Coordinates of C-alpha atoms in Angstrom, one line a residue:
Chain A
M16 CA 246.1 106.6 19.1
K17 CA 243.9 105.2 16.3
M18 CA 243.2 102.1 18.4
L19 CA 242.1 104.2 21.4
W20 CA 239.7 106.1 19.2
V21 CA 238.2 102.9 17.7
L22 CA 237.7 101.4 21.1
A23 CA 236.3 104.7 22.6
M24 CA 233.9 105.1 19.6
K25 CA 232.6 101.6 20.3
E26 CA 231.6 102.5 23.8
I27 CA 230.1 105.8 22.7
R28 CA 228.0 104.0 20.1
D29 CA 226.9 101.5 22.7
G30 CA 225.8 104.4 24.9
L31 CA 223.9 106.0 22.1
R32 CA 222.3 102.7 21.0
N33 CA 221.0 101.7 24.4
R34 CA 219.7 105.2 25.1
W35 CA 222.1 105.5 28.0
I36 CA 223.4 108.9 26.9
A37 CA 219.9 110.2 26.2
A38 CA 218.6 109.1 29.6
A39 CA 221.5 110.6 31.4
I40 CA 221.1 113.9 29.6
I41 CA 217.4 114.1 30.4
L42 CA 218.0 113.2 34.0
L43 CA 220.8 115.7 34.7
G44 CA 219.1 118.4 32.6
S45 CA 215.8 118.2 34.3
L46 CA 217.4 118.1 37.7
A47 CA 219.5 121.2 36.9
L48 CA 216.4 123.0 35.6
A49 CA 214.3 122.0 38.6
L50 CA 217.0 123.1 41.0
S51 CA 217.6 126.4 39.3
L52 CA 213.8 127.2 39.3
L53 CA 213.6 126.3 43.0
G54 CA 216.8 128.1 43.6
S55 CA 215.5 131.4 42.4
A56 CA 212.8 131.4 45.2
P57 CA 214.8 131.7 48.4
T58 CA 217.4 134.3 47.1
G59 CA 214.9 137.0 47.8
S60 CA 216.5 140.2 49.1
V61 CA 219.8 138.5 49.9
K62 CA 222.5 139.5 47.4
A63 CA 223.2 135.9 46.2
S64 CA 222.6 135.4 42.5
D65 CA 220.5 132.6 41.1
L66 CA 223.4 130.9 39.5
D67 CA 225.4 130.8 42.7
I68 CA 222.5 129.2 44.5
T69 CA 222.1 126.7 41.6
V70 CA 225.8 125.8 41.8
I71 CA 225.5 125.0 45.5
S72 CA 222.4 122.9 45.2
L73 CA 223.5 121.2 42.0
S74 CA 226.9 120.3 43.2
S75 CA 225.4 118.9 46.4
L76 CA 223.2 116.7 44.3
S77 CA 226.0 115.8 41.8
V78 CA 228.0 114.3 44.6
Y79 CA 225.4 111.6 44.8
L80 CA 224.3 111.3 41.2
I81 CA 227.6 111.6 39.2
P82 CA 229.3 108.7 41.0
L83 CA 226.2 106.6 40.6
I84 CA 226.1 107.2 36.8
A85 CA 229.8 106.7 36.5
L86 CA 229.7 103.4 38.4
M87 CA 226.8 102.2 36.4
L88 CA 228.7 102.8 33.2
S89 CA 231.9 101.2 34.3
F90 CA 231.2 98.2 36.7
D91 CA 230.4 95.9 33.8
A92 CA 233.1 97.2 31.4
L93 CA 235.6 94.4 32.0
V94 CA 233.9 91.6 33.9
G95 CA 231.1 91.7 31.4
E96 CA 233.5 91.1 28.5
F97 CA 235.3 88.4 30.5
E98 CA 232.0 86.6 31.3
R99 CA 230.6 86.8 27.8
G100 CA 233.9 85.8 26.2
T101 CA 234.3 88.9 24.0
M102 CA 237.5 90.0 25.7
M103 CA 239.3 86.9 24.6
L104 CA 238.7 87.6 20.9
L105 CA 239.4 91.3 21.3
L106 CA 242.9 90.6 22.8
T107 CA 243.9 88.6 19.8
Y108 CA 243.6 91.8 17.8
P109 CA 246.5 94.2 17.5
V110 CA 245.5 96.0 20.7
S111 CA 247.4 95.9 23.9
R112 CA 245.8 95.6 27.3
W113 CA 246.4 99.2 28.3
Q114 CA 244.8 100.4 25.1
V115 CA 241.7 98.4 25.9
I116 CA 241.4 100.0 29.4
M117 CA 242.3 103.5 28.1
G118 CA 240.0 103.2 25.1
K119 CA 237.1 102.2 27.3
F120 CA 238.0 105.0 29.7
L121 CA 238.0 107.6 27.0
G122 CA 234.7 106.3 25.7
H123 CA 233.0 106.3 29.1
L124 CA 234.4 109.7 29.9
S125 CA 233.0 111.1 26.6
I126 CA 229.6 109.7 27.5
L127 CA 229.7 111.4 30.9
F128 CA 231.0 114.6 29.2
M129 CA 228.0 114.6 26.9
A130 CA 225.6 113.9 29.8
I131 CA 227.0 116.7 32.0
F132 CA 227.5 119.3 29.3
A133 CA 224.3 118.7 27.4
G134 CA 222.3 118.2 30.6
Y135 CA 223.7 120.8 33.0
G136 CA 224.8 123.0 30.1
G137 CA 221.4 123.0 28.5
A138 CA 219.8 124.0 31.7
I139 CA 222.1 127.0 32.3
I140 CA 221.5 128.2 28.8
L141 CA 217.8 128.2 29.4
M142 CA 218.3 129.8 32.8
T143 CA 220.4 132.6 31.4
V144 CA 217.8 133.2 28.7
F145 CA 215.0 133.7 31.2
T146 CA 216.7 135.2 34.2
G147 CA 220.1 136.4 33.0
G148 CA 223.4 135.7 34.8
S149 CA 226.6 137.2 35.9
L150 CA 230.0 136.3 34.4
E151 CA 231.2 135.0 37.7
G152 CA 228.1 132.9 38.1
W153 CA 228.8 131.4 34.7
Q154 CA 232.4 130.7 35.6
A155 CA 231.3 129.0 38.8
Y156 CA 228.8 126.9 36.9
V157 CA 231.2 125.9 34.1
T158 CA 233.9 125.0 36.8
M159 CA 231.2 122.9 38.5
M160 CA 230.6 121.1 35.3
L161 CA 234.3 120.4 34.7
S162 CA 234.8 119.3 38.3
S163 CA 231.8 117.0 37.9
L164 CA 233.5 115.4 35.0
V165 CA 236.6 114.8 37.1
L166 CA 234.4 113.3 39.9
G167 CA 232.9 111.1 37.2
A168 CA 236.3 110.0 36.0
V169 CA 237.2 109.0 39.6
F170 CA 234.2 106.7 39.8
I171 CA 234.7 105.3 36.3
A172 CA 238.2 104.4 37.3
L173 CA 237.0 102.8 40.6
G174 CA 234.3 101.0 38.7
Y175 CA 237.0 99.4 36.4
L176 CA 239.0 98.4 39.4
V177 CA 235.9 96.6 40.7
S178 CA 235.2 95.1 37.3
V179 CA 238.7 93.7 36.9
S180 CA 238.9 92.3 40.4
V181 CA 235.7 90.2 40.6
K182 CA 234.7 87.0 38.8
E183 CA 231.0 87.7 38.1
R184 CA 229.0 90.6 36.9
A185 CA 226.6 90.3 39.9
T186 CA 229.5 90.6 42.3
A187 CA 230.7 93.7 40.4
A188 CA 227.3 95.3 40.6
G189 CA 227.0 94.7 44.3
T190 CA 230.5 95.9 45.0
A191 CA 229.9 99.0 43.0
I192 CA 226.8 99.9 45.0
G193 CA 228.8 99.3 48.2
L194 CA 231.6 101.5 46.9
W195 CA 229.1 104.3 46.2
L196 CA 227.6 104.0 49.7
V197 CA 231.0 104.2 51.3
F198 CA 232.3 107.2 49.3
V199 CA 229.1 109.2 49.2
V200 CA 227.4 108.4 52.5
I201 CA 229.2 106.2 55.0
Y202 CA 232.6 107.9 55.0
D203 CA 231.1 111.3 55.8
L204 CA 228.8 109.8 58.4
I205 CA 231.7 108.1 60.2
L206 CA 233.8 111.2 59.9
F207 CA 231.2 113.6 61.3
G208 CA 230.2 111.0 63.9
A209 CA 233.8 110.7 65.1
L210 CA 234.1 114.5 65.2
L211 CA 231.0 114.8 67.4
M212 CA 232.1 112.0 69.8
D213 CA 235.6 113.4 69.9
E214 CA 234.7 116.9 70.7
G215 CA 237.9 118.3 69.3
Q216 CA 240.2 116.2 71.5
L217 CA 242.0 114.0 69.1
I218 CA 240.8 115.2 65.7
G219 CA 242.2 118.7 65.3
Q220 CA 241.5 121.0 62.4
K221 CA 244.5 119.7 60.6
L222 CA 243.6 116.1 60.8
F223 CA 240.0 116.8 59.9
S224 CA 241.1 118.8 56.8
I225 CA 243.2 115.8 55.7
L226 CA 240.4 113.4 56.3
M227 CA 238.1 115.5 54.2
L228 CA 240.7 116.0 51.5
I229 CA 241.4 112.3 50.9
S230 CA 237.8 111.6 50.1
P231 CA 237.2 112.5 46.4
T232 CA 233.6 113.4 47.0
D233 CA 234.4 115.8 49.9
S234 CA 237.2 117.3 47.7
Y235 CA 234.6 117.9 45.1
R236 CA 232.2 119.5 47.5
I237 CA 234.7 121.8 49.0
F238 CA 236.1 122.7 45.6
N239 CA 232.7 123.8 44.3
L240 CA 231.6 125.6 47.5
S241 CA 234.8 127.5 48.0
M242 CA 236.3 128.3 44.6
F243 CA 234.1 131.4 43.9
E244 CA 233.4 134.1 46.3
G245 CA 229.7 134.5 45.4
V246 CA 229.1 130.8 45.9
S247 CA 231.0 130.5 49.1
D248 CA 229.3 133.6 50.5
A249 CA 225.9 132.1 49.7
A250 CA 226.9 128.7 51.1
G251 CA 228.0 130.4 54.3
I252 CA 231.5 128.9 54.3
A253 CA 233.4 131.9 53.1
G254 CA 237.1 131.5 53.6
I255 CA 237.0 128.2 55.3
A256 CA 238.8 126.2 52.6
S257 CA 241.6 128.7 52.2
E258 CA 242.0 128.8 56.0
A259 CA 242.4 125.1 56.0
G260 CA 245.0 125.4 53.2
M261 CA 243.0 123.7 50.5
S262 CA 243.6 125.4 47.2
G263 CA 241.6 124.6 44.1
T264 CA 244.7 123.0 42.6
L265 CA 245.3 120.8 45.6
L266 CA 241.6 119.6 45.6
I267 CA 241.7 118.8 41.9
S268 CA 245.1 117.1 42.2
V269 CA 243.7 114.9 45.0
M270 CA 240.8 114.0 42.7
S271 CA 243.1 113.3 39.8
L272 CA 245.1 110.9 42.0
W273 CA 241.8 109.1 42.6
V274 CA 241.6 108.7 38.8
V275 CA 245.2 107.7 38.1
I276 CA 245.8 105.2 41.0
P277 CA 242.7 103.0 40.4
L278 CA 243.4 103.0 36.6
M279 CA 247.0 101.9 37.2
L280 CA 245.8 99.2 39.6
T281 CA 243.2 98.1 37.1
L282 CA 245.8 97.8 34.4
F283 CA 248.2 95.9 36.7
L284 CA 245.5 93.3 37.5
F285 CA 244.4 93.1 33.9
Q286 CA 247.9 92.5 32.7
K287 CA 248.2 89.6 35.1
R288 CA 244.8 88.1 34.2
E289 CA 244.6 85.0 32.1
L290 CA 241.7 84.4 29.8
Chain B
M201 CA 253.8 93.8 8.9
V202 CA 256.0 90.8 9.2
T203 CA 256.1 88.6 6.2
L204 CA 256.9 84.9 6.7
N205 CA 259.7 83.4 4.8
S206 CA 259.0 79.9 3.4
A207 CA 260.1 77.1 5.7
S208 CA 261.0 79.2 8.6
E209 CA 259.9 78.4 12.1
V210 CA 256.7 80.3 13.1
I211 CA 255.9 78.7 16.4
S212 CA 258.0 76.7 18.8
L213 CA 257.1 75.2 22.1
Q214 CA 259.7 73.7 24.4
S215 CA 258.7 71.5 27.3
V216 CA 255.6 73.6 27.9
N217 CA 253.5 72.8 30.9
K218 CA 250.2 74.3 32.0
R219 CA 248.5 73.8 35.3
Y220 CA 245.3 75.3 36.6
A221 CA 245.1 75.0 40.3
N222 CA 246.2 71.4 40.8
E223 CA 245.1 70.1 37.5
A224 CA 247.7 69.6 34.8
V225 CA 246.2 70.7 31.5
L226 CA 249.3 70.3 29.3
H227 CA 252.3 68.3 30.1
D228 CA 255.7 68.7 28.5
V229 CA 254.6 69.7 25.0
N230 CA 257.3 70.1 22.4
L231 CA 256.3 71.3 19.0
S232 CA 257.8 73.2 16.1
I233 CA 255.6 74.7 13.4
Q234 CA 257.0 75.8 10.1
S235 CA 255.5 78.5 8.0
G236 CA 252.9 77.3 5.5
E237 CA 252.0 74.2 7.6
C238 CA 248.5 73.2 8.4
I239 CA 248.6 71.7 11.9
V240 CA 245.6 69.8 13.1
L241 CA 245.2 69.3 16.8
V242 CA 243.1 66.2 17.6
G243 CA 241.9 64.9 20.9
H244 CA 239.0 64.5 23.3
N245 CA 237.3 67.5 24.8
G246 CA 239.5 68.7 27.6
A247 CA 242.6 67.1 26.1
G248 CA 244.2 70.6 26.1
K249 CA 243.7 71.7 22.5
T250 CA 242.1 75.0 23.4
S251 CA 244.6 75.7 26.1
L252 CA 247.4 75.1 23.7
I253 CA 245.9 77.5 21.2
K254 CA 245.3 80.1 23.9
M255 CA 248.9 79.9 24.9
M256 CA 250.2 80.4 21.4
L257 CA 247.9 83.5 21.2
G258 CA 249.3 84.8 24.4
L259 CA 246.0 84.8 26.2
T260 CA 247.3 82.5 28.9
R261 CA 250.9 81.9 30.0
P262 CA 252.5 78.5 30.4
T263 CA 253.3 77.4 33.9
S264 CA 256.7 76.4 32.7
G265 CA 258.5 76.1 29.4
V266 CA 259.1 78.4 26.5
I267 CA 256.7 79.5 23.7
K268 CA 258.0 81.5 20.8
V269 CA 255.9 82.9 18.1
L270 CA 258.1 84.3 15.3
G271 CA 260.9 84.4 17.8
H272 CA 258.9 86.4 20.4
D273 CA 257.2 85.5 23.6
P274 CA 253.5 85.8 22.7
A275 CA 252.6 86.5 26.3
F276 CA 249.8 89.0 26.6
S277 CA 250.2 91.1 23.5
A278 CA 250.7 88.6 20.7
A279 CA 249.4 90.6 17.9
V280 CA 251.0 93.8 19.0
A281 CA 254.5 92.4 19.6
Q282 CA 254.7 90.8 16.2
G283 CA 252.6 93.1 14.1
L284 CA 251.7 90.0 12.4
S285 CA 248.3 89.6 10.8
L286 CA 246.6 86.9 12.8
G287 CA 243.2 85.4 12.7
Y288 CA 241.5 83.5 15.5
L289 CA 238.2 81.7 15.7
P290 CA 237.5 80.7 19.3
E291 CA 235.6 77.5 20.2
S292 CA 232.3 79.1 21.0
V293 CA 232.7 82.5 19.6
A294 CA 230.9 85.4 21.5
F295 CA 230.1 88.8 20.1
Y296 CA 228.7 92.1 21.3
E297 CA 225.0 91.1 21.1
A298 CA 223.5 94.6 20.7
M299 CA 225.6 95.4 17.6
T300 CA 224.6 94.3 14.1
G301 CA 226.6 91.8 12.2
R302 CA 228.1 94.6 10.1
E303 CA 228.9 96.8 13.0
V304 CA 230.7 93.9 14.7
L305 CA 232.8 93.2 11.6
T306 CA 233.5 96.8 11.0
F307 CA 234.7 97.3 14.5
Y308 CA 237.1 94.4 14.2
A309 CA 238.2 95.5 10.7
Q310 CA 239.1 98.9 12.1
L311 CA 241.3 97.3 14.8
K312 CA 243.0 95.2 12.1
G313 CA 243.3 98.1 9.6
A314 CA 241.1 96.3 7.1
S315 CA 238.8 98.1 4.8
K316 CA 235.0 98.4 4.8
V317 CA 234.8 96.9 1.4
E318 CA 236.5 93.8 2.7
C319 CA 233.8 93.6 5.4
V320 CA 231.0 93.6 2.9
K321 CA 232.8 91.1 0.8
L322 CA 233.4 88.7 3.7
L323 CA 229.8 89.0 4.9
D324 CA 228.6 88.0 1.5
L325 CA 231.2 85.2 1.4
V326 CA 230.0 83.6 4.6
G327 CA 226.3 84.1 3.5
L328 CA 225.5 86.8 6.1
G329 CA 225.0 89.6 3.5
D330 CA 221.2 89.8 4.1
A331 CA 221.4 89.4 7.9
S332 CA 224.2 91.9 8.3
K333 CA 221.8 94.6 9.4
R334 CA 220.3 92.5 12.2
R335 CA 221.5 92.4 15.7
V336 CA 223.9 89.6 16.5
G337 CA 221.7 88.8 19.5
T338 CA 219.1 87.4 17.0
Y339 CA 221.7 85.2 15.2
S340 CA 221.5 81.4 15.3
K341 CA 224.5 79.4 16.3
G342 CA 225.5 78.7 12.8
M343 CA 225.3 82.4 11.9
R344 CA 227.5 83.3 14.8
Q345 CA 230.0 80.7 13.7
R346 CA 230.0 82.2 10.2
L347 CA 230.5 85.7 11.6
G348 CA 233.3 84.3 13.6
L349 CA 234.9 82.9 10.4
A350 CA 234.5 86.3 8.7
Q351 CA 236.3 88.1 11.5
A352 CA 239.1 85.5 11.5
M353 CA 239.6 86.1 7.8
L354 CA 239.8 89.9 8.0
G355 CA 243.0 91.4 6.7
N356 CA 244.4 88.2 4.9
P357 CA 245.9 86.6 8.0
Q358 CA 249.2 84.8 7.7
L359 CA 248.6 82.9 10.9
L360 CA 245.3 81.3 11.6
F361 CA 244.1 79.7 14.8
L362 CA 240.8 77.9 14.4
D363 CA 239.2 76.1 17.3
E364 CA 236.6 73.7 16.0
P365 CA 235.9 75.8 13.0
T366 CA 233.2 73.8 11.3
T367 CA 230.9 73.0 14.2
G368 CA 227.5 74.4 13.3
L369 CA 228.2 74.8 9.6
D370 CA 226.1 73.1 7.0
P371 CA 228.0 70.9 4.4
I372 CA 228.0 73.5 1.7
L373 CA 229.5 76.2 4.1
R374 CA 231.9 73.6 5.4
Q375 CA 233.2 73.1 1.9
H376 CA 233.2 76.9 1.3
F377 CA 235.2 77.3 4.5
Y378 CA 237.9 74.9 3.5
E379 CA 238.1 76.6 0.1
L380 CA 238.8 79.8 2.0
I381 CA 241.5 78.1 4.1
D382 CA 243.0 76.6 1.0
G383 CA 243.2 80.0 -0.6
L384 CA 245.0 81.5 2.4
Q385 CA 247.2 78.4 2.6
K386 CA 248.3 78.9 -1.1
E387 CA 249.4 82.4 -0.2
G388 CA 251.6 80.9 2.4
A389 CA 249.5 81.2 5.5
T390 CA 250.2 78.9 8.5
S391 CA 247.1 77.5 10.2
I392 CA 246.5 75.6 13.4
I393 CA 243.2 73.9 13.5
S394 CA 241.6 71.9 16.3
S395 CA 239.0 69.5 15.1
H396 CA 237.0 66.4 15.8
A397 CA 236.1 65.8 12.2
L398 CA 239.1 63.8 11.2
Q399 CA 237.8 63.0 7.7
E400 CA 237.4 66.6 6.9
V401 CA 240.9 67.6 7.7
E402 CA 242.6 64.4 6.6
T403 CA 243.7 65.7 3.2
R404 CA 244.5 69.2 4.3
A405 CA 246.6 68.7 7.4
S406 CA 250.3 68.7 6.8
R407 CA 250.7 67.3 10.3
F408 CA 248.5 66.0 13.1
V409 CA 249.2 66.5 16.7
I410 CA 247.2 64.0 18.9
L411 CA 246.6 65.1 22.4
K412 CA 245.5 62.9 25.3
K413 CA 245.0 64.4 28.7
G414 CA 247.4 67.2 28.0
V415 CA 250.1 64.9 26.6
V416 CA 251.1 64.8 22.9
V417 CA 250.8 61.1 22.3
A418 CA 251.6 61.4 18.6
C419 CA 252.7 64.0 16.1
G420 CA 253.4 63.7 12.4
T421 CA 252.1 63.3 8.9
L422 CA 249.4 60.8 8.3
D423 CA 252.0 58.3 7.0
E424 CA 254.2 58.8 10.0
L425 CA 251.3 58.2 12.2
Y426 CA 250.5 54.9 10.5
Q427 CA 254.1 53.9 11.0
Q428 CA 254.0 54.8 14.6
A429 CA 250.7 53.1 15.2
T430 CA 251.9 49.7 13.8
L431 CA 248.3 48.9 13.1
P432 CA 247.8 45.6 11.3
V433 CA 247.4 45.7 7.5
R434 CA 244.5 43.7 6.3
V435 CA 244.5 41.7 3.1
K436 CA 241.5 40.1 1.5
V437 CA 242.4 37.2 -0.7
T438 CA 240.1 35.6 -3.2
V439 CA 241.0 32.2 -4.5
T440 CA 239.6 29.4 -6.7
P441 CA 236.3 28.2 -5.2
G442 CA 236.8 25.6 -2.5
Q443 CA 240.5 26.3 -2.0
A444 CA 240.2 29.0 0.6
S445 CA 240.9 27.0 3.7
S446 CA 243.8 25.1 2.2
V447 CA 245.4 28.3 1.0
A448 CA 244.8 30.0 4.3
E449 CA 246.7 27.2 6.1
R450 CA 249.8 27.9 4.0
M451 CA 250.0 31.6 5.1
G452 CA 252.4 30.9 7.9
S453 CA 252.4 31.8 11.6
S454 CA 253.1 35.5 11.3
V455 CA 249.7 36.3 10.0
N456 CA 246.3 36.2 11.5
V457 CA 243.7 34.5 9.3
T458 CA 240.0 35.3 9.8
E459 CA 236.7 34.9 8.0
V460 CA 237.6 31.9 6.0
N461 CA 234.8 30.8 3.7
N462 CA 234.5 28.9 0.5
Q463 CA 236.2 31.4 -1.9
S464 CA 238.0 34.0 0.2
F465 CA 239.6 34.8 3.5
N466 CA 240.9 37.8 5.3
L467 CA 244.3 38.0 6.9
S468 CA 246.0 40.7 8.9
C469 CA 249.7 41.2 9.5
D470 CA 252.1 43.8 10.8
M471 CA 253.2 46.6 8.5
H472 CA 256.7 45.1 8.1
E473 CA 255.3 41.7 7.2
K474 CA 253.2 43.1 4.4
M475 CA 255.6 42.8 1.5
P476 CA 256.8 39.2 2.3
I477 CA 253.2 38.1 2.6
I478 CA 252.2 39.7 -0.7
R479 CA 255.2 38.1 -2.4
H480 CA 254.2 34.8 -0.9
I481 CA 250.6 35.1 -2.1
S482 CA 251.6 36.1 -5.6
N483 CA 253.9 33.1 -5.8
L484 CA 251.0 30.8 -5.2
G485 CA 250.1 31.2 -8.9
D486 CA 246.7 31.0 -10.6
I487 CA 244.9 29.7 -7.6
V488 CA 244.8 33.3 -6.3
Q489 CA 242.2 35.3 -8.2
D490 CA 242.2 38.6 -6.4
M491 CA 243.9 40.4 -3.6
Q492 CA 242.7 43.6 -1.8
I493 CA 245.0 45.4 0.5
M494 CA 243.2 47.6 3.1
P495 CA 245.4 50.0 5.0
P496 CA 244.2 51.0 8.6
R497 CA 241.5 53.6 8.6
L498 CA 241.8 57.0 10.1
D499 CA 239.4 56.5 12.9
E500 CA 241.2 53.3 13.8
L501 CA 244.3 55.3 14.0
Y502 CA 242.6 57.8 16.2
T503 CA 241.2 55.1 18.5
H504 CA 244.6 53.5 18.6
F505 CA 246.3 56.6 19.9
M506 CA 243.4 57.5 22.2
S507 CA 243.0 54.1 23.9
G508 CA 246.3 52.3 23.5
N509 CA 249.6 53.0 25.1
P510 CA 251.7 54.9 22.6
S511 CA 254.9 53.2 21.7

């Protein structure tokens, strides 16, 4: 446990030193503030609360942003140390390979935690001070923050898998961008394209639900839009998720699998690797 | 923490082979290292010294053969498996560039369970006390090497792996470094050093392992190596002026006489011929004024094993 802590603290200090954490907090915080200010405009006479609207717009944006931040943190984590030669020395210390991976993971997750909770959290506190907020709105918002952390964990784990599989840092960077495009843009494009072409012949509701569910980014979207009544009313998708049999637990479990499986694969490849 | 008993086997290698792709890096290496020994690995670049060290550290696995470090397979978690305090200085050591010297050493100290006081002490010892607050990225090669030494020394290691430890060190630091090693050695540490600087390690090594293209061509103490090498012993004989050529002619056929001049000549002979020749010369009486015996030099020994075909 102490080793994990030492390794995690190193990553956190690195993040503080190179202003990574500061930059991420400012980015996420200003976006959340901007969206919540914009968000208060269109609510008008509709009953939707400001916070609900903010959860919708912010989670739609987080789907793009959080994976990007997570991948930028993680793509270099292993291949960078292989390439520079620091991993070789590290492994002669009394740490095992799983501790190296998990220590880094805890460190990067903490960085993401700070960015999300200071950035998004700071914004909601300001918002509540100025416009007030309902308890349910708060719950939806905090749940959104937590699920964003899980989404981030997915892409940290995927970033490690890229990092352990390639030989050069440049390849890792390119692959990470490709991965981001696939999960955030291309998968959905293909899915909806196929749905349009198909016109309900082959892809029934069941298959469609499964295809949505296996994508961690879609799981994240559905989770945030459907978990709270206020939010799902405002998003205009009330009851859709529960009709399709997607409970919050199921959605989070799917996302957790996306964390665990890439981490296990990373560890497996790392164990085999010779330095 | 495992403590090493005196004269127990620390590392053993049995018919170890290592291949990368189609290239054989090490071929059939057998070696047994006892605790307290100082083993020096000698050989050209690419002879397999670094590969051998990496395998003993568990960083790479042998293609075939068995490696045991304190009775365990070192593969992939050397330090953890044995809980042994171990120090390693890689050939060209790399650090986290953005951290300061002190941060780097503190990080490693935490992993080894060494104290912060020890870090400060070691930084001063290697002469980095003043530079310890600077980023490692700004360090020169020599400073990196010194930081490398400092991290290898953390936690009083009982097993030291040093890959070309003195490259980039100035003469004073070199001496300092060997004093440190001697200190650890006296406490019973075992060290494995790869080096080009034969003269430096000559007196410290308990045994040499000479590697050539992945094959151990010779292994043993300096004396044993001289025996194995069967290099000629040279004797310089000084005689009464004018008598050199006549004395030289009486040396017999088993010796090789060179550089005959008025008063002296050189002769060389096999190791086992040495004593009969010396007796023969001393029996010549007053005519012989002086006799100098010159054993083969270390670099000759090295060249012999590197170029010749080992017997």
